């Protein structure tokens, strides 16, 4: 499991700091927050007033004072209406705060992700990021309004009830409050156990999820290696453990609730015991007061339980909050430095891009490129070939400023590219990746993605230039054909053509193709090749290719081995050298053309291929 995946709920440390960015965003919705707090306080005030009124009604009724009884009853009914409105307001407000906060968090997290350098995504699986944006945001935003509400409501109830009791009868108040400390203590104790059980259950649950995932992903491997029984045993062990903690949690909660209720009843009993004598002895305590106090004593169970529950909620969501806070606070590693200024018209045109003694490493100590130098001029196509892991992708990623050099510099007409605004530079780059990424939408939308303000005409012209128009015209709805999720309704070659049209539409000064044609078959490649040539024209182009036939027309071919240029020259020059390129080319040529060639002796192969090449030219 990666470092990222390990930060699950089970390891959450409690820290209020991580809630800050979430609370700030929730508080921004002032109206809803006011409704929440106001609703909570209103409800608490009425809950405090009702026992007093009941007491009053009882006393008035006993005295037979019907004249004053009626208005009190009317007020009682009116308070119920206000109570209902208060409840409605806080539920509605909580909904608003939860939805808006989740939405804001999601937007901010999304915007942040857009600013982060591609390296950030290297180590974080897409699934992980998606759940940060979806479940984590909803989880924390869903909890927060209820915490705010309960905080307002509980504080108001405690303050209201205690003051009401103290004003009415301070001595009886002491008795009524006697049960509160044991309630709070019991609550704290139980919550500790409950939180532990919940945490363990979540830990086991994520282990189970991982186990499911591995089993599903590797179902074939599992079967062929006859690992079913071992997997099942693992799963059953986890399942039993899960059961244990879930049961424990259930039993604890089943004891907790009645226990708090009993303690509250005990408080009420104390009031009854102490107060009843006074009522009978007519020592200033009326029957109504006694009834009110008994209700007050019972009322305390609620805030204690609610606060404990909210505290547990906060703990449960703490790791989600932490992940969101961390994401929101991540600073992009690649961004504009102090020397950046808007380029002048003259500076906007890029004639040369130069690697000057560039060294680069992904991890300290593991050097990938060392003192690498290279000049690429407008109109040139630089082809990079060489064995896997040699550093070709690294070189083009540096050129595209996905990464920046660790030492040395990359210059645009003599100026370090870090002295140009990143967004401007990014707009000058066109990328045709190995697997063309299409979004669900029409063919037209997907081409337009290269330049959003392009007209329909622009889109079609771009498609014609790369010879994509022909296939698009044969689609059921032409340019308005839906390509499906990830472009699934198009073939690999068709997707690649759409990607090329997109690149041409963007009209970038610098173009990068990293193995863009390696996933398509030879027949399709013929089709795409014309498009590729069109895309490359007039730009600074870097082409990484496995398929050597695609790069024969490059101006310069660099053979990259272990982060260095092993050979450099045109196709003809390099073949004439009979070095590494010749070796790569002949091997592949042989493989591509006829298997039969492989059966020839080496000498014969060289000759045959050489003659084929000459035929080709
Ligand atoms: N994101 C990365 N993090 C760490 N190391 C990497 C990363 N990408 C590539 N490397 C390493 O850098 C070296 C060059 O890789 P790469 O540029 O992808 O080579 P190529 O494209 O020629 O196959 C390899 O040793 C590879 O393992
Ligand atoms: Mg590569």
XYZ file of C-alpha atoms and ligand atoms in Angstrom:
645
model
C 0.000 0.000 0.000
C 1.316 3.419 -0.821
C 1.872 6.182 1.687
C -1.187 7.906 0.346
C -3.526 4.982 0.819
C -2.383 4.330 4.341
C -3.796 7.590 5.672
C -7.166 5.989 6.364
C -9.693 6.709 9.077
C -8.217 4.296 11.570
C -5.145 6.400 12.183
C -6.903 9.708 12.647
C -5.364 11.888 15.302
C -7.656 14.438 16.723
C -6.776 17.934 15.708
C -9.113 20.872 15.365
C -6.635 22.653 13.099
C -7.560 20.490 10.121
C -11.150 21.679 10.404
C -10.185 25.301 9.929
C -10.471 25.500 6.135
C -13.819 23.719 6.326
C -15.206 25.893 9.120
C -14.084 29.039 7.284
C -15.994 27.944 4.176
C -19.083 27.012 6.204
C -19.113 30.355 8.027
C -19.049 32.156 4.684
C -22.726 31.264 4.306
C -23.732 33.781 6.947
C -27.476 33.667 6.426
C -27.693 29.912 6.736
C -25.332 29.840 9.702
C -27.449 32.515 11.399
C -30.530 30.393 10.722
C -28.767 27.414 12.212
C -27.649 29.173 15.372
C -30.859 31.201 15.651
C -33.025 28.131 15.143
C -31.005 26.205 17.715
C -31.236 28.960 20.316
C -34.966 29.503 19.703
C -35.676 25.825 20.153
C -33.533 25.721 23.304
C -35.283 28.788 24.728
C -38.680 27.223 24.174
C -37.558 23.931 25.643
C -36.456 25.886 28.725
C -39.688 27.876 28.885
C -42.081 24.947 28.514
C -41.434 23.298 31.912
C -41.823 26.721 33.549
C -45.152 27.177 31.804
C -46.327 23.720 32.696
C -45.482 24.536 36.306
C -47.377 27.786 36.021
C -50.430 26.114 34.497
C -50.464 23.519 37.263
C -50.249 26.179 39.954
C -52.918 28.406 38.387
C -55.232 25.455 37.863
C -54.870 24.441 41.489
C -55.696 27.950 42.630
C -58.645 27.906 40.280
C -57.394 31.106 38.642
C -59.050 30.428 35.311
C -58.792 34.047 34.192
C -54.983 33.857 33.953
C -54.939 30.229 32.865
C -56.347 30.900 29.421
C -53.674 33.335 28.219
C -50.987 30.972 29.547
C -52.500 28.097 27.603
C -52.672 30.253 24.495
C -49.025 31.235 24.930
C -48.172 27.560 25.394
C -49.797 26.721 22.063
C -48.097 29.679 20.357
C -44.713 28.539 21.637
C -45.267 25.175 20.005
C -45.795 26.867 16.678
C -42.598 28.892 17.135
C -40.817 25.703 18.179
C -41.880 23.947 14.985
C -40.754 26.918 12.900
C -37.408 26.962 14.737
C -36.880 23.269 13.982
C -37.806 23.811 10.338
C -35.384 26.746 10.046
C -32.438 24.895 11.497
C -32.987 21.756 9.432
C -33.281 23.816 6.260
C -30.238 25.906 7.213
C -28.192 22.811 8.013
C -29.031 21.460 4.574
C -27.971 24.700 2.939
C -24.715 24.924 4.896
C -23.876 21.262 4.191
C -24.564 21.461 0.452
C -22.911 24.816 -0.130
C -19.851 23.993 1.957
C -19.371 20.650 0.206
C -19.750 22.395 -3.132
C -17.258 25.115 -2.222
C -14.756 22.581 -0.896
C -15.083 20.568 -4.076
C -14.560 23.610 -6.284
C -11.564 24.756 -4.274
C -10.033 21.277 -4.218
C -10.628 20.956 -7.956
C -9.091 24.364 -8.640
C -6.127 23.422 -6.464
C -5.643 20.162 -8.321
C -5.551 22.096 -11.595
C -2.645 24.182 -10.331
C -0.595 21.237 -9.142
C 2.259 19.918 -11.232
C 1.842 16.563 -13.003
C 4.301 14.984 -10.580
C 1.652 15.335 -7.852
C -0.529 12.914 -9.765
C 2.291 10.433 -10.314
C 2.037 9.159 -6.766
C -1.702 9.509 -6.200
C -4.064 7.019 -7.796
C -7.007 8.582 -9.638
C -9.469 6.673 -7.465
C -7.919 8.151 -4.372
C -8.273 11.698 -5.711
C -11.830 11.123 -6.827
C -12.896 9.995 -3.378
C -11.211 13.075 -1.870
C -13.373 15.224 -4.119
C -16.576 13.317 -3.548
C -16.974 11.380 -0.317
C -14.538 13.342 1.857
C -16.066 16.695 0.954
C -19.614 15.489 1.545
C -18.650 13.768 4.765
C -17.060 16.747 6.482
C -19.568 19.245 5.115
C -22.454 17.020 6.222
C -21.238 16.862 9.806
C -20.282 20.457 10.360
C -23.707 22.171 10.408
C -25.021 19.693 12.984
C -22.002 20.320 15.167
C -22.634 24.061 14.931
C -26.321 23.601 15.645
C -25.759 21.347 18.621
C -23.129 23.627 19.977
C -25.561 26.570 19.903
C -28.493 24.491 21.118
C -26.628 22.745 23.956
C -25.012 25.936 25.219
C -28.365 27.714 25.149
C -30.151 24.870 26.951
C -27.499 24.614 29.652
C -27.355 28.352 30.234
C -31.143 28.718 30.008
C -32.058 25.820 32.262
C -29.411 26.529 34.892
C -30.351 30.197 35.120
C -34.078 29.446 35.161
C -33.586 26.986 37.999
C -31.232 29.181 39.987
C -33.618 32.133 39.747
C -36.625 30.037 40.750
C -35.070 28.000 43.545
C -31.299 27.792 44.007
C -31.423 25.013 46.585
C -33.569 22.716 44.481
C -31.368 23.580 41.480
C -28.379 22.013 43.234
C -30.297 18.751 43.576
C -31.506 18.842 40.001
C -27.950 19.337 38.731
C -26.470 16.637 40.971
C -26.816 14.017 38.235
C -25.017 16.089 35.575
C -21.382 15.387 36.602
C -21.881 11.584 36.670
C -23.678 11.849 33.319
C -20.787 13.746 31.752
C -18.266 11.316 33.231
C -20.162 8.237 32.024
C -20.488 9.822 28.635
C -16.779 10.563 28.356
C -15.913 7.010 29.411
C -18.300 5.329 27.027
C -17.310 7.544 24.145
C -13.703 6.503 24.580
C -14.655 2.869 24.156
C -17.147 3.558 21.407
C -14.633 5.588 19.435
C -12.039 2.854 19.800
C -14.502 0.198 18.589
C -15.545 2.401 15.681
C -11.953 3.072 14.727
C -11.019 -0.611 14.785
C -14.101 -1.494 12.754
C -13.100 1.064 10.121
C -9.544 -0.219 10.051
C -10.724 -3.768 9.442
C -13.273 -2.515 6.952
C -10.644 -0.800 4.820
C -8.502 -3.924 4.971
C -11.529 -5.852 3.741
C -12.121 -3.384 0.925
C -8.501 -3.709 -0.120
C -8.818 -7.479 0.015
C -11.944 -7.388 -2.160
C -10.207 -5.093 -4.622
C -7.130 -7.278 -4.905
C -9.237 -10.353 -5.318
C -11.333 -8.771 -8.059
C -8.388 -7.263 -9.907
C -6.394 -10.444 -9.723
C -9.252 -12.888 -10.135
C -7.561 -14.672 -13.016
C -4.207 -14.848 -11.298
C -5.870 -16.098 -8.131
C -7.534 -18.888 -10.050
C -4.527 -19.949 -12.052
C -2.305 -20.010 -8.987
C -4.958 -21.834 -6.919
C -4.925 -19.192 -4.219
C -8.676 -19.232 -3.576
C -8.459 -21.034 -0.252
C -5.738 -18.866 1.178
C -7.635 -15.743 0.071
C -10.824 -17.034 1.629
C -9.076 -17.745 4.926
C -7.688 -14.198 4.973
C -11.062 -12.778 4.243
C -12.782 -14.850 6.906
C -10.274 -13.741 9.495
C -10.925 -10.084 8.646
C -14.635 -10.697 8.617
C -14.528 -12.262 12.101
C -12.481 -9.349 13.395
C -14.934 -6.901 11.905
C -17.780 -8.737 13.556
C -16.056 -8.577 16.906
C -15.630 -4.794 16.838
C -19.069 -4.147 15.383
C -20.693 -6.250 18.119
C -18.672 -4.518 20.756
C -19.786 -1.132 19.485
C -23.398 -2.244 19.356
C -23.358 -3.608 22.905
C -21.665 -0.511 24.269
C -24.171 1.829 22.621
C -27.034 -0.306 23.826
C -25.851 0.216 27.403
C -24.863 3.865 26.993
C -28.210 5.344 26.032
C -30.304 3.773 28.825
C -27.565 4.544 31.330
C -27.650 8.265 30.595
C -31.444 8.201 30.638
C -31.393 6.467 34.042
C -28.992 9.030 35.435
C -31.292 11.799 34.244
C -34.233 10.016 35.863
C -32.155 9.734 38.998
C -31.689 13.530 38.958
C -35.438 13.954 38.598
C -35.956 11.531 41.468
C -33.632 13.582 43.669
C -35.667 16.671 42.897
C -38.857 14.829 43.712
C -37.450 13.477 46.945
C -36.150 16.838 48.162
C -38.926 18.962 46.710
C -41.973 16.847 47.595
C -41.362 17.335 51.301
C -41.172 21.075 50.817
C -44.341 21.140 48.767
C -46.198 19.201 51.441
C -44.750 21.375 54.177
C -45.715 24.384 52.018
C -42.150 25.748 52.373
C -42.165 28.067 49.374
C -41.950 25.316 46.725
C -45.138 25.000 44.705
C -46.235 21.822 42.961
C -45.710 23.583 39.615
C -42.095 24.410 40.472
C -41.510 20.817 41.481
C -42.891 19.544 38.181
C -40.825 22.089 36.225
C -37.642 21.057 38.035
C -38.235 17.386 37.419
C -38.550 18.140 33.716
C -35.399 20.246 33.817
C -33.438 17.441 35.417
C -34.576 15.042 32.711
C -33.792 17.592 30.001
C -30.069 17.439 30.746
C -29.690 13.947 29.309
C -30.199 15.313 25.796
C -27.363 17.853 25.508
C -24.954 15.434 27.143
C -25.811 12.699 24.645
C -25.858 15.052 21.687
C -22.487 16.594 22.481
C -20.929 13.171 22.912
C -22.369 12.086 19.570
C -21.109 15.179 17.744
C -17.684 14.789 19.255
C -17.585 11.223 17.949
C -18.716 12.455 14.517
C -15.893 14.990 14.430
C -13.374 12.314 15.338
C -14.717 9.967 12.687
C -14.437 12.582 9.988
C -11.100 13.945 11.140
C -9.003 12.039 8.666
C -11.282 13.128 5.826
C -10.923 16.701 7.067
C -7.184 16.296 7.268
C -6.921 15.000 3.712
C -8.960 17.921 2.426
C -7.005 20.446 4.461
C -3.719 18.984 3.239
C -4.839 19.142 -0.369
C -6.072 22.714 -0.008
C -2.813 23.755 1.600
C -0.517 22.036 -0.912
C 1.565 24.594 -2.756
C 2.316 23.844 -6.413
C 5.981 23.047 -6.946
C 5.937 24.537 -10.402
C 4.680 28.079 -10.660
C 5.693 31.569 -11.547
C 8.743 32.971 -9.815
C 9.593 36.579 -9.080
C 11.305 37.231 -12.422
C 8.123 36.500 -14.370
C 6.612 39.237 -16.498
C 4.213 39.312 -19.406
C 6.126 38.554 -22.603
C 6.347 41.243 -25.260
C 5.058 40.468 -28.755
C 8.584 39.680 -29.832
C 9.104 37.348 -26.907
C 5.900 35.517 -27.690
C 7.473 33.971 -30.738
C 9.696 31.036 -29.837
C 12.441 30.328 -32.354
C 14.692 28.095 -30.326
C 14.256 25.953 -27.280
C 17.509 24.939 -25.699
C 18.418 22.486 -22.946
C 21.545 23.948 -21.350
C 23.462 21.511 -19.129
C 20.224 20.217 -17.714
C 20.429 17.717 -14.893
C 17.329 16.157 -13.493
C 16.303 13.621 -10.890
C 12.921 12.513 -9.586
C 14.439 11.393 -6.325
C 17.509 12.885 -4.689
C 20.534 10.774 -5.548
C 18.983 8.932 -8.511
C 20.110 11.071 -11.429
C 18.067 10.560 -14.594
C 19.601 13.273 -16.814
C 23.074 14.674 -16.357
C 24.365 17.812 -18.098
C 22.034 17.257 -20.994
C 22.215 19.824 -23.801
C 20.093 20.095 -26.899
C 18.907 22.776 -29.253
C 15.612 22.634 -31.094
C 14.671 25.255 -33.660
C 11.317 26.276 -35.034
C 10.387 24.022 -37.921
C 12.556 21.196 -36.653
C 11.430 17.783 -35.586
C 13.612 16.195 -32.956
C 13.061 12.478 -32.656
C 14.037 10.637 -29.514
C 14.655 6.921 -29.615
C 16.356 4.471 -27.321
C 15.653 1.703 -24.885
C 12.984 1.955 -22.213
C 13.992 3.891 -19.126
C 16.619 5.872 -21.000
C 14.959 9.187 -20.180
C 13.026 10.098 -23.342
C 9.770 10.849 -21.543
C 11.675 12.787 -18.918
C 13.230 14.986 -21.595
C 9.915 15.823 -23.232
C 8.253 16.384 -19.834
C 10.969 18.897 -19.036
C 10.454 20.590 -22.403
C 6.729 20.854 -21.626
C 7.558 22.150 -18.135
C 5.712 19.359 -16.371
C 8.917 19.197 -14.436
C 11.659 21.816 -14.216
C 15.416 21.159 -14.380
C 17.131 20.470 -11.058
C 20.308 22.034 -12.421
C 21.023 23.909 -15.627
C 18.218 25.600 -17.526
C 15.886 25.381 -20.463
C 15.766 28.567 -22.468
C 13.433 30.094 -25.022
C 15.494 32.259 -27.363
C 18.037 32.685 -24.601
C 15.682 33.361 -21.685
C 15.069 30.777 -18.965
C 11.530 29.477 -19.432
C 10.931 29.986 -15.730
C 11.021 33.714 -16.422
C 7.887 33.409 -18.545
C 4.385 33.038 -17.086
C 3.513 29.368 -16.701
C 0.023 29.763 -18.139
C 1.388 31.527 -21.206
C 4.021 28.858 -21.737
C 1.521 26.051 -21.253
C -0.645 27.610 -23.955
C 2.273 27.279 -26.389
C 2.542 23.536 -25.809
C 0.610 20.881 -27.655
C 0.726 17.311 -26.495
C -0.302 14.170 -28.296
C -0.025 11.439 -25.696
C 0.383 7.713 -26.143
C -3.255 7.088 -25.373
C -5.392 9.930 -26.678
C -7.700 11.002 -23.915
C -11.190 11.765 -25.121
C -13.974 13.115 -22.963
C -17.602 12.040 -23.154
C -19.151 14.394 -25.690
C -19.239 14.846 -29.437
C -16.312 14.551 -31.827
C -16.584 18.298 -32.353
C -16.371 19.052 -28.605
C -13.356 16.843 -28.319
C -11.466 18.580 -31.098
C -12.510 21.973 -29.795
C -10.992 21.069 -26.460
C -7.679 22.142 -28.005
C -8.898 25.749 -28.309
C -12.225 26.541 -26.742
C -12.977 29.657 -28.812
C -12.577 27.846 -32.149
C -15.511 28.045 -34.563
C -17.094 24.971 -36.173
C -15.227 25.871 -39.350
C -11.909 25.957 -37.488
C -12.681 22.545 -36.049
C -13.437 21.030 -39.439
C -10.417 22.630 -41.077
C -8.195 21.161 -38.360
C -9.772 17.736 -38.917
C -9.155 18.007 -42.656
C -5.522 18.950 -42.165
C -4.784 15.799 -40.213
C -6.991 13.626 -42.512
C -9.445 12.957 -39.711
C -12.317 14.470 -41.684
C -12.701 11.359 -43.851
C -13.505 9.020 -41.003
C -15.598 11.597 -39.149
C -17.743 12.066 -42.267
C -18.572 8.358 -42.221
C -19.787 8.447 -38.601
C -23.538 8.337 -38.041
C -23.884 11.968 -36.994
C -20.582 13.222 -38.382
C -19.004 15.794 -36.068
C -21.956 15.525 -33.704
C -21.417 11.843 -32.989
C -21.092 11.098 -29.290
C -17.742 9.420 -28.620
C -18.810 7.853 -25.315
C -16.964 7.701 -22.031
C -13.230 8.052 -22.754
C -13.965 7.868 -26.486
C -14.906 4.188 -26.228
C -17.013 4.289 -29.393
C -14.000 5.186 -31.544
C -11.097 2.932 -32.466
C -7.614 3.648 -31.144
C -6.523 5.065 -34.488
C -9.614 7.270 -34.748
C -9.033 8.592 -31.253
C -5.462 9.352 -32.175
C -6.670 11.322 -35.218
C -9.023 13.334 -33.021
C -6.096 14.074 -30.713
C -4.028 15.225 -33.690
C -6.846 17.488 -34.896
C -7.033 18.905 -31.395
C -3.302 19.637 -31.440
C -3.454 21.307 -34.861
C -6.420 23.418 -33.781
C -4.450 24.618 -30.794
C -1.632 25.590 -33.147
C 1.087 25.324 -30.500
C 4.628 26.562 -31.041
C 6.027 23.514 -29.301
C 4.651 20.066 -29.926
C 5.337 16.932 -27.946
C 4.404 13.445 -29.048
C 5.375 10.733 -26.593
C 4.899 7.355 -28.253
C 1.723 8.711 -29.776
C 1.608 6.071 -32.460
C 2.903 3.089 -30.547
C -0.493 1.742 -29.575
C -1.895 1.619 -33.095
C -1.400 -1.058 -35.683
C 0.710 -0.624 -38.801
C -2.258 -0.200 -41.133
C -3.794 2.562 -39.011
C -0.392 4.110 -38.655
C -0.255 4.712 -42.383
C -3.504 6.630 -42.009
C -2.289 8.627 -39.017
C 1.129 9.357 -40.467
C -0.151 12.001 -42.860
C -1.863 13.697 -39.917
C 1.304 13.530 -37.865
C 3.378 15.188 -40.599
C 0.823 17.969 -40.777
C 0.876 18.502 -37.022
C 4.649 18.724 -36.895
C 5.016 21.306 -39.670
C 6.441 24.676 -38.672
C 6.795 23.918 -34.975
C 9.440 22.923 -32.505
C 8.550 19.279 -32.282
C 9.706 16.469 -30.049
C 8.685 13.015 -31.102
C 9.345 9.947 -29.000
C 8.677 6.774 -30.912
C 9.075 3.071 -30.612
C 8.029 2.644 -34.181
C 11.126 3.850 -35.968
C 9.353 4.184 -39.297
C 7.434 7.161 -37.908
C 10.565 9.196 -37.264
C 12.568 8.616 -40.392
C 11.720 12.049 -41.658
C 12.861 13.840 -38.462
C 15.488 16.558 -38.809
C 17.524 15.230 -35.939
C 17.328 11.826 -34.346
C 18.749 11.453 -30.873
C 19.465 8.037 -29.491
C 19.002 8.403 -25.737
C 20.692 5.912 -23.461
C 20.920 6.353 -19.682
C 20.051 10.035 -19.783
C 22.658 10.904 -22.378
C 22.733 11.376 -26.122
C 24.420 8.246 -27.378
C 24.112 9.115 -31.061
C 22.822 12.059 -33.007
C 22.133 12.676 -36.671
C 19.649 12.177 -39.485
C 18.195 8.816 -40.353
C 20.687 8.350 -43.207
C 23.694 9.508 -41.215
C 22.849 7.245 -38.328
C 22.251 4.241 -40.536
C 25.569 4.869 -42.229
C 27.273 4.820 -38.827
C 26.056 1.288 -38.243
C 25.859 1.994 -34.506
C 23.106 1.807 -31.918
C 20.450 3.348 -34.162
C 21.256 0.966 -36.943
C 20.906 -1.873 -34.475
C 17.536 -0.626 -33.188
C 16.285 0.040 -36.676
C 17.290 -3.201 -38.256
C 15.933 -5.225 -35.335
C 12.619 -3.545 -35.532
C 12.459 -3.394 -39.253
C 12.971 -7.094 -39.308
C 10.284 -7.680 -36.730
C 7.853 -5.387 -38.472
C 8.332 -6.575 -42.029
C 8.718 -10.311 -42.257
C 9.295 -12.810 -39.546
C 11.194 -14.694 -42.198
C 13.936 -12.113 -42.082
C 14.712 -13.193 -38.534
C 15.704 -16.587 -39.808
C 18.398 -15.121 -42.016
C 21.942 -14.902 -40.764
C 22.944 -11.544 -39.317
C 25.055 -10.540 -42.300
C 22.286 -11.471 -44.701
C 19.777 -9.580 -42.566
C 21.813 -6.399 -42.623
C 22.102 -6.590 -46.359
C 18.469 -7.395 -46.950
C 17.278 -4.620 -44.688
C 19.748 -2.148 -46.152
C 18.428 -2.901 -49.612
C 14.832 -2.617 -48.420
C 15.634 0.740 -46.887
C 17.139 1.941 -50.090
C 14.061 0.768 -51.975
C 11.959 2.743 -49.562
C 13.749 6.023 -49.976
N 7.615 9.855 -12.044
C 8.772 9.229 -11.851
N 9.258 9.096 -10.609
C 10.445 8.482 -10.392
N 11.224 7.972 -11.353
C 10.793 8.067 -12.622
C 9.545 8.703 -12.936
N 9.385 8.664 -14.284
C 10.468 8.029 -14.767
N 11.322 7.672 -13.785
C 12.631 7.009 -13.966
O 13.434 7.825 -14.786
C 14.136 7.049 -15.734
C 13.805 7.517 -17.138
O 12.458 7.222 -17.421
P 11.677 7.728 -18.713
O 12.043 9.146 -18.950
O 10.258 7.408 -18.552
O 12.336 6.814 -19.847
P 11.784 6.450 -21.278
O 10.664 7.361 -21.616
O 12.990 6.626 -22.142
O 11.382 5.029 -21.227
C 13.764 5.605 -15.484
O 14.774 5.019 -14.706
C 12.470 5.702 -14.705
O 12.382 4.633 -13.809
Mg 8.646 6.944 -21.985
